[in-house]
Amino acid sequence: MSLTVSDLEACAREPIHIPGAIQPYGALLSLHPEDLSVAQASANLAGFIGEVVRPGERLPALLQPLSDRLAAWQATSEPTLQMRVAASDLQVTAHRSGGLIVVEVERNAADDTDGLLSRLRDFAQILSGQSDVEGSLTAAATFIENLTGFDRVLVYRFDRNWNGHVVAEAANGALPSYLDLRFPASDIPAQARALYASSRVRLIPDANYRPVPIEPALNPVTGEPLDLSLSQLRSVSPVHLEYMRNMGTASSMSVSIIIDGRLWGLVSCHSAAAKVVSNTLRDICDFVVQSLAMRVSALLHAVDAESRVALGRISSRLLASMSAGASWPRGLIQVEDDLLAQVRARGAVIVTEDDYLAVGMVPDEAHVRSLVDWLKENVSEDIYQTSSLARDFRAGEAFAAEASGMVAIRISELYPSWLIWFRPEVITTVNWGGDPHKVVREEGRIHPRRSFDAWREQVHLTAPEWSEAELSAARDLRGAIVGIVLRKAEELAELSGELQRSNKELEAFSYSVSHDLRAPFRHIVGFAQLLREREQALDEKSRHYLHNISDSALAAGRLVDDLLNFSQLGRTSIAIKEVDMNKLVAEVVKSVMINAEGRDIEWSIARLPSAQGDATLLRQVWFNLIDNAVKYTRPRAPAKIMIDGSLDGDIVKFSVSDNGVGFDMTYAGKLFGVFQRLQRAEDFEGTGIGLALVRRIVERHNGSITASGEVDKGATFVFALPTPERKGRAIA
Amino acid sequence: MPELRPILLVEDSPRDLELTLAALEKCQLANDIVIARDGAEAIDYLFGTGMHEGRPDGDPTVVLLDLKLPKVDGLEVLEKVKKHDKLRHIPIVMLTSSREEQDLVRSYELGVNAFVVKPVEFNEFFKAIQDLGVFWAILNEPPPGYKKS
């Protein structure tokens, strides 16, 4: 029968701090702090102090000598007060609870405390000689076993999920060994763990004891049962006693190991027979375990610090590579060993909007993508970690071999980008102290399990746990990446701001150029013309000069026009439509020929596929290319100009070839530059902007253009444009 | 003989003014040419205010308006005229030195009747001005109630 959620809740709800009874190895009374009169007393009190005490009566005679010290202690903030009653062998401990002073009385056992100091000194020396946690734990277990005479002393360590693991043991063989056994978290419910943390030592001398009631049951100050959280004599849960009996131990004592304020583990002592441990000895055990806790804490911190230093070194290398890389993912991947070492992973992937990068042992891409989708849906934190991915993500079973352990850090909310580390499945054998999946329930309440025989379980779909240091290294790296991403974004924003400013300035410049520079050229041309018309008697030379003036001004005016055209191209939006290239080319050829009347040109124009683009701009492309072909074939008779076009997958290509003067391929790279001319100005007119303009137009259409040529043989220009099937992508 | 309505030429550059007048002269239009040297003067003429207070009746048959003018620029003149109930029927041709997209867009938004970039080449320039003169002064049919020039 398996434990249900409601069973566990029932167990976890048991109010074990207010049992209303104590164990019979001592007696308890509660006092009103003002006059030390008795509020409550355990039914067995007379057996310890020799008189029956009733609520409301003054402090019993035997305890009277303690009243001054109780009064003095009350003024302090000391949590407990320990006293010995000189006239008897009674040991008294007092603490505060619910507005009352709780006094617990025990007999002083006749422990052998001779030589205790020298034994403690020896223990201190042994402990400080231990260089690792395991050795320290075993040394402490051995010392406590010797000191108390318990049959078996275990050191029990909690994991992250509060399962216990017996990591050290000292025993005389009277009870079975529990070394390396694990106990499920449900064995020690949360409220029991809370008591372990607040009161470190607890003793159950005899699991078969009969609880002694406290009378009256309610605290007269609060009207509620007396809170015994800090009481040593507190009666324990019947479930716990049954657990002990099932375990075959009649007596037990436990001392909490508190490290950095957290319950880290327990030293748990058992004997087959009933056994009382004196208050003094219990205090010594507490002292020993506290020393142990400090030692373990120091060792753990040293290990942690060492690994943090090592991880820090790795971190700084990762950072350097990231800052130097083209992008942070590229930078990280370049130092893949460090990337894996950062959290001791075996594989890692980086998934961003544009990148998918993987190193080491990782699931295949489709699996990783499904995992990322799952992360997007189910994980809201910036970091997610698991040592058994398949437990949270069922589909993960398919790739558990590579990815049972996973740490995923989210880099950006806006664009889903993740850095994910993986650890492979490690199949382990866990030795449980009994079958942890089996809990007995009878008569409407749950019982602890009866069998503590070692129960072996093969654990699948699990990787070694991620340590705190590794997780904090992952968090640190995330911080660094986010920092870099933000910095890059800021730099980009700044750059684009500057770009916008300089664009604005350029715009203003071209605007004023267009007005202020174009006008004087127009004036020069105009007045030269008026002069020519007016002065019919000009001699040949003067006419020639006048002609030169007009010509130069006209050329300069065209240059300004071309420049403006070119600069405007980057700013104006282009309207993409289907363009009939046959019509466009026919119209361009006609208009080019207006200025080339009388030329002997053989045209060969193929049937052209249509293209997507801005008709006006594409006309300009054809015009410039065809005009160039006509211009550079001027020395030929006949001139031959071929125009062709074809569809090549998701790209349309067009070409213009001629048998003109051509060009040297050495300069092919310069052909499309602004103001790059490969011909002498007196041979062929032009501003040197035409081809630059052509290239700019083609590139704004996400297309490309190339040129080939041979001196004195001719030239060919080919431009390619994407079809609608080729969405948005440029032609490289 | 019907009275001819004048052409209003708004131009600040003396050289452009001279060239434009030379061009208009060549088409031998009989219309008077009224010259305004900046936007403010053009508005005064059109609205019959300031130095043109009490000018003879008869709105211009066409306004040839340079875009870049001192004081009040061409676009402002255009806006004022096109917003005015009685004057908005007067055809306005914007003349400019450069084809700036934003000016073109703005002019058409404000209701310009034509937008001409002055060509650098003199013969083209001449032809453009002559065509404008002939078209707007002779060929164009004004709205009912307006005399043809």
mmCIF file of N, CA and C in Angstrom, chain A residues 507 510-512 514-516 518-519 521-523 525-527 529-530 533 553-554 557 561 564 568 571-572, chain B residues 13 15-16 18-19 22 26 67-68 96-103 117-123 125-126:
data_model
loop_
_atom_site.group_PDB
_atom_site.id
_atom_site.type_symbol
_atom_site.label_atom_id
_atom_site.label_comp_id
_atom_site.label_asym_id
_atom_site.label_seq_id
_atom_site.Cartn_x
_atom_site.Cartn_y
_atom_site.Cartn_z
ATOM 1 N N GLU A 507 20.967 64.883 -45.180
ATOM 2 C CA GLU A 507 19.749 65.250 -45.874
ATOM 3 C C GLU A 507 19.680 66.765 -46.049
ATOM 4 N N SER A 510 22.172 67.761 -48.651
ATOM 5 C CA SER A 510 21.806 67.519 -50.045
ATOM 6 C C SER A 510 20.663 68.441 -50.470
ATOM 7 N N TYR A 511 19.828 68.782 -49.511
ATOM 8 C CA TYR A 511 18.738 69.693 -49.830
ATOM 9 C C TYR A 511 19.275 71.059 -50.259
ATOM 10 N N SER A 512 20.229 71.545 -49.449
ATOM 11 C CA SER A 512 20.739 72.886 -49.788
ATOM 12 C C SER A 512 21.599 72.825 -51.032
ATOM 13 N N SER A 514 21.056 70.901 -53.513
ATOM 14 C CA SER A 514 20.183 70.815 -54.675
ATOM 15 C C SER A 514 19.659 72.187 -55.065
ATOM 16 N N HIS A 515 19.430 73.031 -54.059
ATOM 17 C CA HIS A 515 18.943 74.364 -54.395
ATOM 18 C C HIS A 515 20.050 75.309 -54.790
ATOM 19 N N ASP A 516 21.071 75.323 -53.946
ATOM 20 C CA ASP A 516 22.040 76.403 -54.067
ATOM 21 C C ASP A 516 23.108 76.140 -55.116
ATOM 22 N N ARG A 518 22.589 73.893 -57.851
ATOM 23 C CA ARG A 518 21.974 73.627 -59.128
ATOM 24 C C ARG A 518 21.609 74.949 -59.842
ATOM 25 N N ALA A 519 21.134 75.912 -59.047
ATOM 26 C CA ALA A 519 20.685 77.177 -59.635
ATOM 27 C C ALA A 519 21.792 77.899 -60.408
ATOM 28 N N PHE A 521 24.375 76.753 -61.902
ATOM 29 C CA PHE A 521 24.674 76.094 -63.178
ATOM 30 C C PHE A 521 23.606 76.409 -64.220
ATOM 31 N N ARG A 522 22.364 76.435 -63.718
ATOM 32 C CA ARG A 522 21.273 76.737 -64.644
ATOM 33 C C ARG A 522 21.436 78.153 -65.206
ATOM 34 N N HIS A 523 21.861 79.045 -64.295
ATOM 35 C CA HIS A 523 22.055 80.424 -64.736
ATOM 36 C C HIS A 523 23.162 80.522 -65.762
ATOM 37 N N VAL A 525 24.287 78.264 -67.823
ATOM 38 C CA VAL A 525 23.830 77.691 -69.099
ATOM 39 C C VAL A 525 22.862 78.665 -69.786
ATOM 40 N N GLY A 526 21.933 79.190 -69.010
ATOM 41 C CA GLY A 526 20.912 80.076 -69.578
ATOM 42 C C GLY A 526 21.494 81.345 -70.178
ATOM 43 N N PHE A 527 22.359 81.992 -69.394
ATOM 44 C CA PHE A 527 22.905 83.259 -69.897
ATOM 45 C C PHE A 527 23.860 83.041 -71.060
ATOM 46 N N GLN A 529 23.526 80.839 -73.277
ATOM 47 C CA GLN A 529 22.645 80.622 -74.425
ATOM 48 C C GLN A 529 22.075 81.954 -74.941
ATOM 49 N N LEU A 530 21.630 82.793 -73.981
ATOM 50 C CA LEU A 530 21.088 84.096 -74.374
ATOM 51 C C LEU A 530 22.145 84.919 -75.113
ATOM 52 N N GLU A 533 22.648 83.676 -78.641
ATOM 53 C CA GLU A 533 21.568 84.073 -79.547
ATOM 54 C C GLU A 533 21.674 85.541 -79.920
ATOM 55 N N ALA A 553 29.038 73.800 -67.431
ATOM 56 C CA ALA A 553 27.999 74.054 -66.437
ATOM 57 C C ALA A 553 26.940 72.954 -66.497
ATOM 58 N N LEU A 554 26.655 72.514 -67.712
ATOM 59 C CA LEU A 554 25.663 71.466 -67.900
ATOM 60 C C LEU A 554 26.126 70.169 -67.241
ATOM 61 N N GLY A 557 25.875 70.486 -63.595
ATOM 62 C CA GLY A 557 24.466 70.393 -63.192
ATOM 63 C C GLY A 557 23.999 68.951 -63.186
ATOM 64 N N ASP A 561 22.570 66.572 -60.140
ATOM 65 C CA ASP A 561 21.340 65.782 -60.267
ATOM 66 C C ASP A 561 21.579 64.313 -59.918
ATOM 67 N N LEU A 564 22.218 63.753 -56.188
ATOM 68 C CA LEU A 564 20.999 63.850 -55.398
ATOM 69 C C LEU A 564 20.154 62.602 -55.555
ATOM 70 N N GLN A 568 19.183 60.279 -52.471
ATOM 71 C CA GLN A 568 17.769 60.128 -52.142
ATOM 72 C C GLN A 568 17.343 58.665 -52.126
ATOM 73 N N ARG A 571 16.829 56.974 -48.904
ATOM 74 C CA ARG A 571 15.825 57.508 -47.986
ATOM 75 C C ARG A 571 14.404 57.185 -48.417
ATOM 76 N N THR A 572 14.202 57.160 -49.740
ATOM 77 C CA THR A 572 12.820 56.963 -50.182
ATOM 78 C C THR A 572 12.454 55.482 -50.110
ATOM 79 N N SER B 13 15.198 85.249 -56.929
ATOM 80 C CA SER B 13 16.515 85.288 -57.548
ATOM 81 C C SER B 13 16.470 86.161 -58.801
ATOM 82 N N ARG B 15 18.511 86.435 -61.218
ATOM 83 C CA ARG B 15 18.921 85.743 -62.455
ATOM 84 C C ARG B 15 17.794 84.858 -62.967
ATOM 85 N N ASP B 16 17.162 84.125 -62.022
ATOM 86 C CA ASP B 16 16.045 83.295 -62.444
ATOM 87 C C ASP B 16 14.924 84.154 -63.010
ATOM 88 N N GLU B 18 15.212 87.014 -64.509
ATOM 89 C CA GLU B 18 15.586 87.477 -65.835
ATOM 90 C C GLU B 18 15.395 86.377 -66.883
ATOM 91 N N LEU B 19 15.854 85.150 -66.530
ATOM 92 C CA LEU B 19 15.726 84.035 -67.467
ATOM 93 C C LEU B 19 14.269 83.685 -67.711
ATOM 94 N N ALA B 22 12.697 86.231 -69.887
ATOM 95 C CA ALA B 22 13.150 86.056 -71.266
ATOM 96 C C ALA B 22 12.372 84.933 -71.940
ATOM 97 N N LYS B 26 9.489 85.167 -75.060
ATOM 98 C CA LYS B 26 9.590 84.434 -76.323
ATOM 99 C C LYS B 26 8.278 83.807 -76.754
ATOM 100 N N LEU B 67 9.558 77.984 -54.952
ATOM 101 C CA LEU B 67 9.328 77.339 -53.661
ATOM 102 C C LEU B 67 10.125 77.979 -52.535
ATOM 103 N N LYS B 68 11.392 78.293 -52.851
ATOM 104 C CA LYS B 68 12.259 78.822 -51.804
ATOM 105 C C LYS B 68 12.285 80.335 -51.897
ATOM 106 N N THR B 96 10.710 74.944 -58.749
ATOM 107 C CA THR B 96 11.755 74.732 -57.754
ATOM 108 C C THR B 96 13.026 74.279 -58.427
ATOM 109 N N SER B 97 14.110 74.444 -57.702
ATOM 110 C CA SER B 97 15.402 74.063 -58.255
ATOM 111 C C SER B 97 15.652 72.574 -58.117
ATOM 112 N N SER B 98 15.001 71.931 -57.120
ATOM 113 C CA SER B 98 15.314 70.508 -56.944
ATOM 114 C C SER B 98 14.058 69.703 -56.674
ATOM 115 N N ARG B 99 14.135 68.447 -57.039
ATOM 116 C CA ARG B 99 13.000 67.578 -56.854
ATOM 117 C C ARG B 99 13.142 66.907 -55.491
ATOM 118 N N GLU B 100 12.776 67.643 -54.429
ATOM 119 C CA GLU B 100 12.837 67.070 -53.083
ATOM 120 C C GLU B 100 11.507 66.395 -52.805
ATOM 121 N N GLU B 101 11.599 65.136 -52.470
ATOM 122 C CA GLU B 101 10.397 64.342 -52.244
ATOM 123 C C GLU B 101 9.430 65.040 -51.278
ATOM 124 N N GLN B 102 10.008 65.528 -50.160
ATOM 125 C CA GLN B 102 9.127 66.090 -49.139
ATOM 126 C C GLN B 102 8.391 67.341 -49.639
ATOM 127 N N ASP B 103 9.093 68.166 -50.474
ATOM 128 C CA ASP B 103 8.454 69.369 -51.012
ATOM 129 C C ASP B 103 7.332 68.993 -51.958
ATOM 130 N N VAL B 117 10.264 71.134 -61.857
ATOM 131 C CA VAL B 117 11.663 71.307 -61.464
ATOM 132 C C VAL B 117 12.360 72.025 -62.616
ATOM 133 N N LYS B 118 12.972 73.159 -62.301
ATOM 134 C CA LYS B 118 13.606 73.948 -63.361
ATOM 135 C C LYS B 118 14.761 73.172 -63.974
ATOM 136 N N PRO B 119 14.708 72.866 -65.254
ATOM 137 C CA PRO B 119 15.807 72.098 -65.878
ATOM 138 C C PRO B 119 17.072 72.946 -65.966
ATOM 139 N N VAL B 120 18.218 72.273 -65.881
ATOM 140 C CA VAL B 120 19.489 72.987 -65.996
ATOM 141 C C VAL B 120 19.700 73.453 -67.441
ATOM 142 N N GLU B 121 19.345 72.570 -68.361
ATOM 143 C CA GLU B 121 19.584 72.874 -69.784
ATOM 144 C C GLU B 121 18.657 74.003 -70.217
ATOM 145 N N PHE B 122 19.239 75.038 -70.842
ATOM 146 C CA PHE B 122 18.477 76.255 -71.111
ATOM 147 C C PHE B 122 17.288 76.034 -72.039
ATOM 148 N N ASN B 123 17.496 75.283 -73.088
ATOM 149 C CA ASN B 123 16.388 75.067 -74.018
ATOM 150 C C ASN B 123 15.220 74.372 -73.333
ATOM 151 N N PHE B 125 14.617 74.512 -70.139
ATOM 152 C CA PHE B 125 14.064 75.478 -69.204
ATOM 153 C C PHE B 125 13.095 76.407 -69.925
ATOM 154 N N PHE B 126 13.563 76.906 -71.043
ATOM 155 C CA PHE B 126 12.765 77.803 -71.872
ATOM 156 C C PHE B 126 11.455 77.167 -72.252
#
